Amino acid sequence: MAEEKKKKVSIAVFSGDMDKLLAAFSIATGAAASNMDVSMFFTYWGLRALKKKVKTGQSLFGRMLGFMYGGDINRATPSKMNFGGIGRWMFKKMMKAKNVPSLADLRQTAIDLGVKMYGCQMSMEVMEIPKEKMIDDVAECVGVAFYIEHAQQADVTLFI
Amino acid sequence: MAEEKKKKVSIAVFSGDMDKLLAAFSIATGAAASNMDVSMFFTYWGLRALKKKVKTGQSLFGRMLGFMYGGDINRATPSKMNFGGIGRWMFKKMMKAKNVPSLADLRQTAIDLGVKMYGCQMSMEVMEIPKEKMIDDVAECVGVAFYIEHAQQADVTLFI
Amino acid sequence: MAEEKKKKVSIAVFSGDMDKLLAAFSIATGAAASNMDVSMFFTYWGLRALKKKVKTGQSLFGRMLGFMYGGDINRATPSKMNFGGIGRWMFKKMMKAKNVPSLADLRQTAIDLGVKMYGCQMSMEVMEIPKEKMIDDVAECVGVAFYIEHAQQADVTLFI
């Protein structure tokens, strides 16, 4: 019953950018640590945050997309000043120097704190990223109706 | 009275990117189909989603903007990997192959389901896109006070 | 007591883009003018909106970042069609022609209306932007827990 009264956060994670994912996972872990019930819905580019380090895509376009936007969460690049990967390396250095946890660490903390992670069925199909190519901690692959159901009961709703 | 108790969604659509508009209209139609009351406020680049396929702009700058960011919802390009239009074509192909509705179809569904669409007066003036250049289904052109009024009564608020 | 019942807005400002900051400050000032209680949390690129016109950064990377993404709110460029600064100049021209307030004016209005502005401690550390390099009107530099605390009590939550 106390469980029922937990405040809820619903985060739609559209972006796969390193900096936006850092913001998303920081908010998610912070909210979970504050005893809130947190759900993250990953869609489009955000799906990278849940991918294993494997190839994806079946059709020509799907394979191209998998090639160009491939890899796992560690391949995420900052939304600005990436300069072909230099920016990512630079940010990782700066984060390490300040003892800020990496994206992969933040995701693990979110999992450990019970943050629920869902993949958006439709964008998984369009981008040809099947569930078996995603990390085992993905709770479910769901449709927009499922997201709406969660969002309308949430106290905090964000689109990142 | 039952009408009064409908849950509400307020979506500020700032982006004119194909993929973000797909997310915005998917959430809007999904919520409307779940019997929620949905309002979308289009501002800045998001205005493209409501434009007819016509030229816009009066001043030199306005015409330049209309030329470079012209066209209607079908001209929206993905936020990543557009490569001068190839990305848009590729995404459309992939969506069609998976029977995912196009952006224009999704917008029509939103209209049919009673989603209310508003244009932001201020950005329409700055970008020189008058109401007569927008589709007839735009409910009204409104100021920020109108948006705030709606948002504070909404159960789900998103900025896309 | 009437104070207690004010509706609340919580805006996480991640972006430092001119157009997105315009949207953020328009919503913030609009909400404050409608007698709402508004808090803005600036993080990552959004920190530029609070910076003085000074150099930042200590480490090599920090100085590089300060050099490339330096300056104050007036240096913010549009998210699209900047073309090395031409877009910013063009937008400023168009806004002036339509009597739309500049970003710096909007920020001042927000301050005058009592909008509270917070800097995100973690991204300030990563990006090497200390509090003394930020405008005096920044209320506090806070952690994610502080943001969560505010967001869960807010009626409108946005991530921009």
GROMACS .gro file of C-alpha atoms in nm:
model
  480
    1MET     CA    1   0.000   0.000   0.000
    2ALA     CA    2   0.288   0.231   0.079
    3GLU     CA    3   0.415   0.109  -0.256
    4GLU     CA    4   0.099   0.246  -0.419
    5LYS     CA    5   0.167   0.595  -0.292
    6LYS     CA    6   0.517   0.626  -0.430
    7LYS     CA    7   0.555   0.929  -0.655
    8LYS     CA    8   0.617   0.834  -1.017
    9VAL     CA    9   0.851   0.955  -1.291
   10SER     CA   10   0.803   0.876  -1.660
   11ILE     CA   11   1.091   0.956  -1.894
   12ALA     CA   12   1.062   0.913  -2.271
   13VAL     CA   13   1.422   0.883  -2.394
   14PHE     CA   14   1.427   0.975  -2.761
   15SER     CA   15   1.788   1.093  -2.780
   16GLY     CA   16   2.091   0.870  -2.805
   17ASP     CA   17   2.335   1.153  -2.741
   18MET     CA   18   2.589   1.097  -2.466
   19ASP     CA   19   2.510   1.420  -2.283
   20LYS     CA   20   2.132   1.381  -2.299
   21LEU     CA   21   2.158   1.019  -2.185
   22LEU     CA   22   2.372   1.136  -1.892
   23ALA     CA   23   2.093   1.379  -1.801
   24ALA     CA   24   1.826   1.111  -1.841
   25PHE     CA   25   2.007   0.853  -1.628
   26SER     CA   26   2.108   1.112  -1.368
   27ILE     CA   27   1.745   1.212  -1.323
   28ALA     CA   28   1.633   0.848  -1.324
   29THR     CA   29   1.884   0.734  -1.063
   30GLY     CA   30   1.832   1.047  -0.855
   31ALA     CA   31   1.456   0.992  -0.853
   32ALA     CA   32   1.490   0.621  -0.774
   33ALA     CA   33   1.728   0.707  -0.489
   34SER     CA   34   1.460   0.946  -0.360
   35ASN     CA   35   1.225   0.649  -0.341
   36MET     CA   36   1.029   0.734  -0.655
   37ASP     CA   37   0.899   0.479  -0.901
   38VAL     CA   38   1.084   0.541  -1.230
   39SER     CA   39   1.001   0.419  -1.582
   40MET     CA   40   1.215   0.496  -1.887
   41PHE     CA   41   1.077   0.444  -2.238
   42PHE     CA   42   1.350   0.427  -2.499
   43THR     CA   43   1.257   0.514  -2.853
   44TYR     CA   44   1.443   0.588  -3.180
   45TRP     CA   45   1.802   0.696  -3.115
   46GLY     CA   46   1.752   0.636  -2.745
   47LEU     CA   47   1.743   0.262  -2.816
   48ARG     CA   48   2.122   0.267  -2.834
   49ALA     CA   49   2.128   0.306  -2.458
   50LEU     CA   50   1.984  -0.046  -2.430
   51LYS     CA   51   2.173  -0.219  -2.709
   52LYS     CA   52   2.436  -0.486  -2.670
   53LYS     CA   53   2.760  -0.432  -2.857
   54VAL     CA   54   2.637  -0.621  -3.162
   55LYS     CA   55   2.553  -0.561  -3.526
   56THR     CA   56   2.191  -0.486  -3.608
   57GLY     CA   57   1.978  -0.457  -3.921
   58GLN     CA   58   1.854  -0.702  -4.181
   59SER     CA   59   1.754  -0.499  -4.484
   60LEU     CA   60   2.014  -0.290  -4.666
   61PHE     CA   61   1.892   0.026  -4.491
   62GLY     CA   62   1.874  -0.144  -4.155
   63ARG     CA   63   2.231  -0.267  -4.188
   64MET     CA   64   2.347   0.078  -4.297
   65LEU     CA   65   2.177   0.232  -3.996
   66GLY     CA   66   2.329  -0.034  -3.772
   67PHE     CA   67   2.670   0.038  -3.920
   68MET     CA   68   2.648   0.415  -3.888
   69TYR     CA   69   2.469   0.430  -3.556
   70GLY     CA   70   2.596   0.099  -3.422
   71GLY     CA   71   2.755  -0.013  -3.099
   72ASP     CA   72   2.632   0.010  -2.746
   73ILE     CA   73   2.589   0.284  -2.485
   74ASN     CA   74   2.965   0.349  -2.479
   75ARG     CA   75   2.950   0.464  -2.840
   76ALA     CA   76   2.710   0.747  -2.761
   77THR     CA   77   2.857   1.082  -2.866
   78PRO     CA   78   2.783   1.429  -2.727
   79SER     CA   79   2.515   1.632  -2.906
   80LYS     CA   80   2.766   1.914  -2.960
   81MET     CA   81   3.137   1.924  -3.033
   82ASN     CA   82   3.193   1.559  -3.101
   83PHE     CA   83   3.444   1.621  -3.381
   84GLY     CA   84   3.440   1.261  -3.499
   85GLY     CA   85   3.480   1.111  -3.155
   86ILE     CA   86   3.726   1.354  -2.996
   87GLY     CA   87   3.446   1.520  -2.801
   88ARG     CA   88   3.332   1.190  -2.656
   89TRP     CA   89   3.684   1.105  -2.547
   90MET     CA   90   3.726   1.453  -2.400
   91PHE     CA   91   3.402   1.435  -2.204
   92LYS     CA   92   3.488   1.091  -2.070
   93LYS     CA   93   3.825   1.227  -1.954
   94MET     CA   94   3.666   1.528  -1.787
   95MET     CA   95   3.400   1.315  -1.619
   96LYS     CA   96   3.662   1.072  -1.489
   97ALA     CA   97   3.877   1.357  -1.356
   98LYS     CA   98   3.578   1.483  -1.155
   99ASN     CA   99   3.477   1.134  -1.042
  100VAL     CA  100   3.149   1.152  -1.230
  101PRO     CA  101   3.017   0.802  -1.311
  102SER     CA  102   3.021   0.692  -1.676
  103LEU     CA  103   2.704   0.635  -1.873
  104ALA     CA  104   2.738   0.257  -1.842
  105ASP     CA  105   2.787   0.289  -1.464
  106LEU     CA  106   2.484   0.517  -1.435
  107ARG     CA  107   2.273   0.268  -1.628
  108GLN     CA  108   2.386  -0.014  -1.397
  109THR     CA  109   2.299   0.200  -1.094
  110ALA     CA  110   1.955   0.264  -1.245
  111ILE     CA  111   1.905  -0.111  -1.291
  112ASP     CA  112   2.021  -0.179  -0.935
  113LEU     CA  113   1.782   0.083  -0.800
  114GLY     CA  114   1.490  -0.079  -0.978
  115VAL     CA  115   1.437   0.173  -1.259
  116LYS     CA  116   1.219   0.001  -1.522
  117MET     CA  117   1.342   0.025  -1.880
  118TYR     CA  118   1.119  -0.034  -2.179
  119GLY     CA  119   1.191  -0.042  -2.551
  120CYS     CA  120   0.948   0.115  -2.798
  121GLN     CA  121   0.823  -0.163  -3.023
  122MET     CA  122   0.756   0.056  -3.325
  123SER     CA  123   1.096   0.222  -3.344
  124MET     CA  124   1.264  -0.113  -3.274
  125GLU     CA  125   1.091  -0.249  -3.582
  126VAL     CA  126   1.165   0.052  -3.800
  127MET     CA  127   1.531   0.058  -3.696
  128GLU     CA  128   1.558  -0.323  -3.704
  129ILE     CA  129   1.685  -0.365  -3.350
  130PRO     CA  130   1.522  -0.682  -3.210
  131LYS     CA  131   1.487  -0.752  -2.837
  132GLU     CA  132   1.760  -1.018  -2.839
  133LYS     CA  133   2.012  -0.750  -2.934
  134MET     CA  134   1.927  -0.551  -2.626
  135ILE     CA  135   2.056  -0.596  -2.270
  136ASP     CA  136   1.872  -0.850  -2.057
  137ASP     CA  137   1.754  -0.584  -1.813
  138VAL     CA  138   1.506  -0.439  -2.060
  139ALA     CA  139   1.176  -0.511  -1.891
  140GLU     CA  140   0.959  -0.529  -2.199
  141CYS     CA  141   0.907  -0.397  -2.549
  142VAL     CA  142   0.593  -0.195  -2.546
  143GLY     CA  143   0.364   0.016  -2.761
  144VAL     CA  144   0.265   0.377  -2.723
  145ALA     CA  145  -0.052   0.284  -2.531
  146PHE     CA  146   0.164   0.135  -2.256
  147TYR     CA  147   0.369   0.453  -2.239
  148ILE     CA  148   0.056   0.670  -2.222
  149GLU     CA  149  -0.086   0.454  -1.943
  150HIS     CA  150   0.230   0.511  -1.737
  151ALA     CA  151   0.270   0.877  -1.822
  152GLN     CA  152  -0.081   0.972  -1.718
  153GLN     CA  153  -0.020   0.832  -1.373
  154ALA     CA  154   0.318   0.993  -1.332
  155ASP     CA  155   0.394   1.301  -1.123
  156VAL     CA  156   0.689   1.398  -1.340
  157THR     CA  157   0.685   1.347  -1.718
  158LEU     CA  158   0.987   1.429  -1.932
  159PHE     CA  159   1.080   1.387  -2.297
  160ILE     CA  160   1.456   1.380  -2.345
  161MET     CA  161  -1.929   1.617  -1.686
  162ALA     CA  162  -1.752   1.295  -1.789
  163GLU     CA  163  -1.585   1.524  -2.041
  164GLU     CA  164  -1.452   1.734  -1.754
  165LYS     CA  165  -1.276   1.439  -1.599
  166LYS     CA  166  -1.080   1.333  -1.903
  167LYS     CA  167  -0.708   1.320  -1.839
  168LYS     CA  168  -0.516   1.582  -2.034
  169VAL     CA  169  -0.192   1.589  -2.234
  170SER     CA  170  -0.011   1.907  -2.334
  171ILE     CA  171   0.268   1.877  -2.588
  172ALA     CA  172   0.486   2.174  -2.687
  173VAL     CA  173   0.627   2.082  -3.028
  174PHE     CA  174   0.940   2.288  -3.083
  175SER     CA  175   1.118   2.052  -3.319
  176GLY     CA  176   1.047   2.017  -3.690
  177ASP     CA  177   1.259   1.704  -3.726
  178MET     CA  178   1.090   1.407  -3.889
  179ASP     CA  179   1.177   1.165  -3.612
  180LYS     CA  180   1.075   1.396  -3.328
  181LEU     CA  181   0.749   1.481  -3.505
  182LEU     CA  182   0.684   1.108  -3.542
  183ALA     CA  183   0.731   1.073  -3.167
  184ALA     CA  184   0.507   1.375  -3.097
  185PHE     CA  185   0.222   1.258  -3.321
  186SER     CA  186   0.252   0.897  -3.201
  187ILE     CA  187   0.211   1.009  -2.842
  188ALA     CA  188  -0.070   1.249  -2.938
  189THR     CA  189  -0.270   0.989  -3.133
  190GLY     CA  190  -0.200   0.721  -2.873
  191ALA     CA  191  -0.326   0.946  -2.595
  192ALA     CA  192  -0.633   1.054  -2.793
  193ALA     CA  193  -0.710   0.689  -2.868
  194SER     CA  194  -0.688   0.624  -2.492
  195ASN     CA  195  -0.963   0.882  -2.446
  196MET     CA  196  -0.739   1.162  -2.327
  197ASP     CA  197  -0.780   1.526  -2.415
  198VAL     CA  198  -0.473   1.625  -2.621
  199SER     CA  199  -0.339   1.973  -2.709
  200MET     CA  200  -0.035   2.032  -2.923
  201PHE     CA  201   0.135   2.373  -2.932
  202PHE     CA  202   0.361   2.417  -3.232
  203THR     CA  203   0.640   2.668  -3.204
  204TYR     CA  204   0.953   2.760  -3.404
  205TRP     CA  205   1.066   2.470  -3.625
  206GLY     CA  206   0.764   2.271  -3.518
  207LEU     CA  207   0.546   2.508  -3.721
  208ARG     CA  208   0.650   2.316  -4.032
  209ALA     CA  209   0.424   2.034  -3.918
  210LEU     CA  210   0.125   2.264  -3.973
  211LYS     CA  211   0.234   2.442  -4.291
  212LYS     CA  212   0.078   2.405  -4.631
  213LYS     CA  213   0.316   2.336  -4.919
  214VAL     CA  214   0.362   2.704  -4.995
  215LYS     CA  215   0.629   2.970  -4.992
  216THR     CA  216   0.657   3.184  -4.679
  217GLY     CA  217   0.836   3.499  -4.573
  218GLN     CA  218   0.814   3.866  -4.668
  219SER     CA  219   1.137   4.029  -4.559
  220LEU     CA  220   1.464   3.915  -4.713
  221PHE     CA  221   1.541   3.706  -4.406
  222GLY     CA  222   1.191   3.565  -4.390
  223ARG     CA  223   1.209   3.456  -4.753
  224MET     CA  224   1.551   3.302  -4.698
  225LEU     CA  225   1.418   3.110  -4.402
  226GLY     CA  226   1.114   3.002  -4.604
  227PHE     CA  227   1.342   2.890  -4.884
  228MET     CA  228   1.580   2.694  -4.665
  229TYR     CA  229   1.329   2.551  -4.424
  230GLY     CA  230   1.035   2.553  -4.660
  231GLY     CA  231   0.773   2.302  -4.762
  232ASP     CA  232   0.525   2.111  -4.555
  233ILE     CA  233   0.534   1.819  -4.312
  234ASN     CA  234   0.659   1.584  -4.584
  235ARG     CA  235   0.982   1.784  -4.608
  236ALA     CA  236   1.072   1.719  -4.245
  237THR     CA  237   1.410   1.550  -4.221
  238PRO     CA  238   1.545   1.322  -3.947
  239SER     CA  239   1.749   1.488  -3.671
  240LYS     CA  240   2.038   1.256  -3.744
  241MET     CA  241   2.181   1.103  -4.061
  242ASN     CA  242   1.982   1.300  -4.312
  243PHE     CA  243   2.270   1.331  -4.558
  244GLY     CA  244   2.096   1.590  -4.771
  245GLY     CA  245   1.767   1.405  -4.792
  246ILE     CA  246   1.887   1.045  -4.825
  247GLY     CA  247   1.811   0.980  -4.459
  248ARG     CA  248   1.453   1.100  -4.500
  249TRP     CA  249   1.401   0.877  -4.802
  250MET     CA  250   1.556   0.584  -4.619
  251PHE     CA  251   1.338   0.631  -4.312
  252LYS     CA  252   1.024   0.660  -4.523
  253LYS     CA  253   1.118   0.333  -4.698
  254MET     CA  254   1.183   0.156  -4.370
  255MET     CA  255   0.858   0.284  -4.219
  256LYS     CA  256   0.660   0.174  -4.521
  257ALA     CA  257   0.820  -0.172  -4.517
  258LYS     CA  258   0.706  -0.215  -4.155
  259ASN     CA  259   0.361  -0.066  -4.221
  260VAL     CA  260   0.426   0.229  -3.994
  261PRO     CA  261   0.204   0.525  -4.088
  262SER     CA  262   0.372   0.829  -4.244
  263LEU     CA  263   0.393   1.163  -4.068
  264ALA     CA  264   0.112   1.309  -4.280
  265ASP     CA  265  -0.108   1.007  -4.203
  266LEU     CA  266  -0.036   1.035  -3.831
  267ARG     CA  267  -0.129   1.403  -3.838
  268GLN     CA  268  -0.456   1.320  -4.013
  269THR     CA  269  -0.531   1.054  -3.753
  270ALA     CA  270  -0.460   1.309  -3.479
  271ILE     CA  271  -0.705   1.551  -3.643
  272ASP     CA  272  -0.966   1.276  -3.678
  273LEU     CA  273  -0.927   1.181  -3.313
  274GLY     CA  274  -0.988   1.540  -3.204
  275VAL     CA  275  -0.634   1.639  -3.105
  276LYS     CA  276  -0.627   2.021  -3.085
  277MET     CA  277  -0.342   2.191  -3.267
  278TYR     CA  278  -0.231   2.545  -3.193
  279GLY     CA  279   0.030   2.766  -3.354
  280CYS     CA  280   0.252   2.990  -3.142
  281GLN     CA  281   0.179   3.348  -3.242
  282MET     CA  282   0.521   3.486  -3.155
  283SER     CA  283   0.727   3.236  -3.351
  284MET     CA  284   0.482   3.263  -3.643
  285GLU     CA  285   0.556   3.636  -3.651
  286VAL     CA  286   0.931   3.598  -3.614
  287MET     CA  287   0.946   3.330  -3.884
  288GLU     CA  288   0.689   3.508  -4.104
  289ILE     CA  289   0.450   3.216  -4.136
  290PRO     CA  290   0.096   3.362  -4.127
  291LYS     CA  291  -0.212   3.155  -4.038
  292GLU     CA  292  -0.336   3.142  -4.398
  293LYS     CA  293  -0.026   2.943  -4.491
  294MET     CA  294  -0.112   2.677  -4.239
  295ILE     CA  295  -0.353   2.385  -4.272
  296ASP     CA  296  -0.717   2.459  -4.195
  297ASP     CA  297  -0.723   2.224  -3.898
  298VAL     CA  298  -0.511   2.456  -3.687
  299ALA     CA  299  -0.750   2.548  -3.409
  300GLU     CA  300  -0.604   2.885  -3.325
  301CYS     CA  301  -0.288   3.090  -3.307
  302VAL     CA  302  -0.218   3.156  -2.945
  303GLY     CA  303   0.023   3.322  -2.707
  304VAL     CA  304   0.231   3.172  -2.431
  305ALA     CA  305  -0.037   3.254  -2.170
  306PHE     CA  306  -0.277   3.021  -2.350
  307TYR     CA  307  -0.018   2.745  -2.350
  308ILE     CA  308   0.053   2.794  -1.979
  309GLU     CA  309  -0.319   2.782  -1.900
  310HIS     CA  310  -0.347   2.444  -2.074
  311ALA     CA  311  -0.022   2.302  -1.940
  312GLN     CA  312  -0.103   2.369  -1.578
  313GLN     CA  313  -0.422   2.169  -1.607
  314ALA     CA  314  -0.259   1.880  -1.792
  315ASP     CA  315  -0.166   1.545  -1.639
  316VAL     CA  316   0.115   1.491  -1.887
  317THR     CA  317   0.334   1.779  -2.009
  318LEU     CA  318   0.603   1.726  -2.270
  319PHE     CA  319   0.842   1.950  -2.463
  320ILE     CA  320   0.953   1.785  -2.785
  321MET     CA  321  -0.086   3.024   0.276
  322ALA     CA  322  -0.206   3.151  -0.058
  323GLU     CA  323   0.163   3.122  -0.147
  324GLU     CA  324   0.146   2.750  -0.074
  325LYS     CA  325  -0.125   2.695  -0.330
  326LYS     CA  326   0.049   2.853  -0.625
  327LYS     CA  327   0.080   2.616  -0.919
  328LYS     CA  328   0.439   2.521  -0.994
  329VAL     CA  329   0.652   2.485  -1.306
  330SER     CA  330   0.985   2.301  -1.316
  331ILE     CA  331   1.199   2.343  -1.626
  332ALA     CA  332   1.523   2.151  -1.679
  333VAL     CA  333   1.721   2.355  -1.931
  334PHE     CA  334   1.973   2.125  -2.096
  335SER     CA  335   2.006   2.312  -2.425
  336GLY     CA  336   2.215   2.622  -2.482
  337ASP     CA  337   2.067   2.688  -2.825
  338MET     CA  338   1.929   3.036  -2.884
  339ASP     CA  339   1.590   2.916  -3.006
  340LYS     CA  340   1.540   2.661  -2.729
  341LEU     CA  341   1.645   2.915  -2.465
  342LEU     CA  342   1.392   3.158  -2.613
  343ALA     CA  343   1.125   2.891  -2.570
  344ALA     CA  344   1.240   2.813  -2.215
  345PHE     CA  345   1.245   3.177  -2.103
  346SER     CA  346   0.916   3.255  -2.281
  347ILE     CA  347   0.745   2.973  -2.094
  348ALA     CA  348   0.914   3.072  -1.767
  349THR     CA  349   0.818   3.440  -1.789
  350GLY     CA  350   0.469   3.354  -1.915
  351ALA     CA  351   0.411   3.119  -1.623
  352ALA     CA  352   0.552   3.366  -1.369
  353ALA     CA  353   0.327   3.639  -1.514
  354SER     CA  354   0.034   3.397  -1.465
  355ASN     CA  355   0.124   3.387  -1.096
  356MET     CA  356   0.290   3.047  -1.105
  357ASP     CA  357   0.598   2.951  -0.908
  358VAL     CA  358   0.876   2.883  -1.161
  359SER     CA  359   1.209   2.704  -1.114
  360MET     CA  360   1.464   2.659  -1.389
  361PHE     CA  361   1.749   2.408  -1.355
  362PHE     CA  362   2.032   2.473  -1.595
  363THR     CA  363   2.255   2.183  -1.687
  364TYR     CA  364   2.526   2.110  -1.948
  365TRP     CA  365   2.494   2.342  -2.247
  366GLY     CA  366   2.213   2.528  -2.076
  367LEU     CA  367   2.468   2.669  -1.829
  368ARG     CA  368   2.566   2.922  -2.091
  369ALA     CA  369   2.240   3.102  -2.024
  370LEU     CA  370   2.371   3.187  -1.677
  371LYS     CA  371   2.734   3.261  -1.759
  372LYS     CA  372   2.902   3.596  -1.740
  373LYS     CA  373   3.099   3.702  -2.043
  374VAL     CA  374   3.421   3.553  -1.912
  375LYS     CA  375   3.668   3.277  -1.991
  376THR     CA  376   3.615   2.943  -1.822
  377GLY     CA  377   3.806   2.619  -1.781
  378GLN     CA  378   4.122   2.516  -1.597
  379SER     CA  379   4.237   2.189  -1.749
  380LEU     CA  380   4.334   2.177  -2.115
  381PHE     CA  381   3.996   2.027  -2.205
  382GLY     CA  382   3.807   2.271  -1.988
  383ARG     CA  383   3.981   2.566  -2.153
  384MET     CA  384   3.914   2.422  -2.499
  385LEU     CA  385   3.548   2.383  -2.410
  386GLY     CA  386   3.540   2.736  -2.270
  387PHE     CA  387   3.699   2.863  -2.588
  388MET     CA  388   3.467   2.681  -2.826
  389TYR     CA  389   3.148   2.718  -2.630
  390GLY     CA  390   3.243   3.037  -2.452
  391GLY     CA  391   3.075   3.370  -2.396
  392ASP     CA  392   2.746   3.452  -2.235
  393ILE     CA  393   2.378   3.422  -2.327
  394ASN     CA  394   2.424   3.659  -2.622
  395ARG     CA  395   2.655   3.406  -2.789
  396ALA     CA  396   2.384   3.140  -2.802
  397THR     CA  397   2.325   3.025  -3.159
  398PRO     CA  398   2.010   2.875  -3.313
  399SER     CA  399   1.987   2.495  -3.321
  400LYS     CA  400   1.937   2.507  -3.697
  401MET     CA  401   2.074   2.725  -3.975
  402ASN     CA  402   2.338   2.906  -3.777
  403PHE     CA  403   2.591   2.909  -4.063
  404GLY     CA  404   2.878   3.022  -3.842
  405GLY     CA  405   2.686   3.302  -3.675
  406ILE     CA  406   2.482   3.436  -3.967
  407GLY     CA  407   2.172   3.258  -3.842
  408ARG     CA  408   2.204   3.417  -3.499
  409TRP     CA  409   2.241   3.761  -3.649
  410MET     CA  410   1.943   3.697  -3.879
  411PHE     CA  411   1.721   3.578  -3.596
  412LYS     CA  412   1.814   3.875  -3.382
  413LYS     CA  413   1.722   4.106  -3.673
  414MET     CA  414   1.389   3.932  -3.728
  415MET     CA  415   1.306   3.937  -3.358
  416LYS     CA  416   1.388   4.305  -3.332
  417ALA     CA  417   1.175   4.386  -3.638
  418LYS     CA  418   0.877   4.218  -3.471
  419ASN     CA  419   0.948   4.375  -3.131
  420VAL     CA  420   1.018   4.039  -2.974
  421PRO     CA  421   1.240   4.076  -2.666
  422SER     CA  422   1.597   3.945  -2.688
  423LEU     CA  423   1.719   3.649  -2.486
  424ALA     CA  424   1.902   3.874  -2.241
  425ASP     CA  425   1.586   4.085  -2.195
  426LEU     CA  426   1.372   3.777  -2.140
  427ARG     CA  427   1.616   3.649  -1.878
  428GLN     CA  428   1.601   3.985  -1.699
  429THR     CA  429   1.221   3.976  -1.706
  430ALA     CA  430   1.232   3.626  -1.561
  431ILE     CA  431   1.458   3.750  -1.279
  432ASP     CA  432   1.229   4.048  -1.217
  433LEU     CA  433   0.925   3.820  -1.201
  434GLY     CA  434   1.092   3.602  -0.939
  435VAL     CA  435   1.175   3.298  -1.150
  436LYS     CA  436   1.432   3.093  -0.954
  437MET     CA  437   1.739   2.983  -1.147
  438TYR     CA  438   1.963   2.700  -1.037
  439GLY     CA  439   2.288   2.564  -1.179
  440CYS     CA  440   2.351   2.190  -1.189
  441GLN     CA  441   2.654   2.122  -0.972
  442MET     CA  442   2.770   1.812  -1.157
  443SER     CA  443   2.774   1.960  -1.505
  444MET     CA  444   2.933   2.279  -1.368
  445GLU     CA  445   3.218   2.064  -1.239
  446VAL     CA  446   3.252   1.858  -1.555
  447MET     CA  447   3.247   2.166  -1.776
  448GLU     CA  448   3.463   2.368  -1.534
  449ILE     CA  449   3.224   2.660  -1.498
  450PRO     CA  450   3.241   2.772  -1.131
  451LYS     CA  451   2.965   2.974  -0.961
  452GLU     CA  452   3.170   3.296  -0.961
  453LYS     CA  453   3.164   3.292  -1.342
  454MET     CA  454   2.786   3.294  -1.339
  455ILE     CA  455   2.549   3.589  -1.303
  456ASP     CA  456   2.467   3.694  -0.949
  457ASP     CA  457   2.100   3.607  -0.988
  458VAL     CA  458   2.168   3.234  -0.985
  459ALA     CA  459   1.993   3.124  -0.668
  460GLU     CA  460   2.207   2.822  -0.594
  461CYS     CA  461   2.411   2.541  -0.740
  462VAL     CA  462   2.230   2.222  -0.667
  463GLY     CA  463   2.241   1.847  -0.717
  464VAL     CA  464   1.996   1.620  -0.890
  465ALA     CA  465   1.817   1.542  -0.561
  466PHE     CA  466   1.721   1.908  -0.531
  467TYR     CA  467   1.584   1.905  -0.886
  468ILE     CA  468   1.384   1.586  -0.820
  469GLU     CA  469   1.240   1.736  -0.502
  470HIS     CA  470   1.112   2.037  -0.700
  471ALA     CA  471   0.996   1.841  -1.002
  472GLN     CA  472   0.780   1.600  -0.805
  473GLN     CA  473   0.588   1.890  -0.656
  474ALA     CA  474   0.545   2.071  -0.986
  475ASP     CA  475   0.227   2.080  -1.195
  476VAL     CA  476   0.419   2.129  -1.516
  477THR     CA  477   0.755   1.954  -1.579
  478LEU     CA  478   0.955   2.018  -1.894
  479PHE     CA  479   1.297   1.916  -2.025
  480ILE     CA  480   1.422   2.160  -2.285
   0.00000   0.00000   0.00000
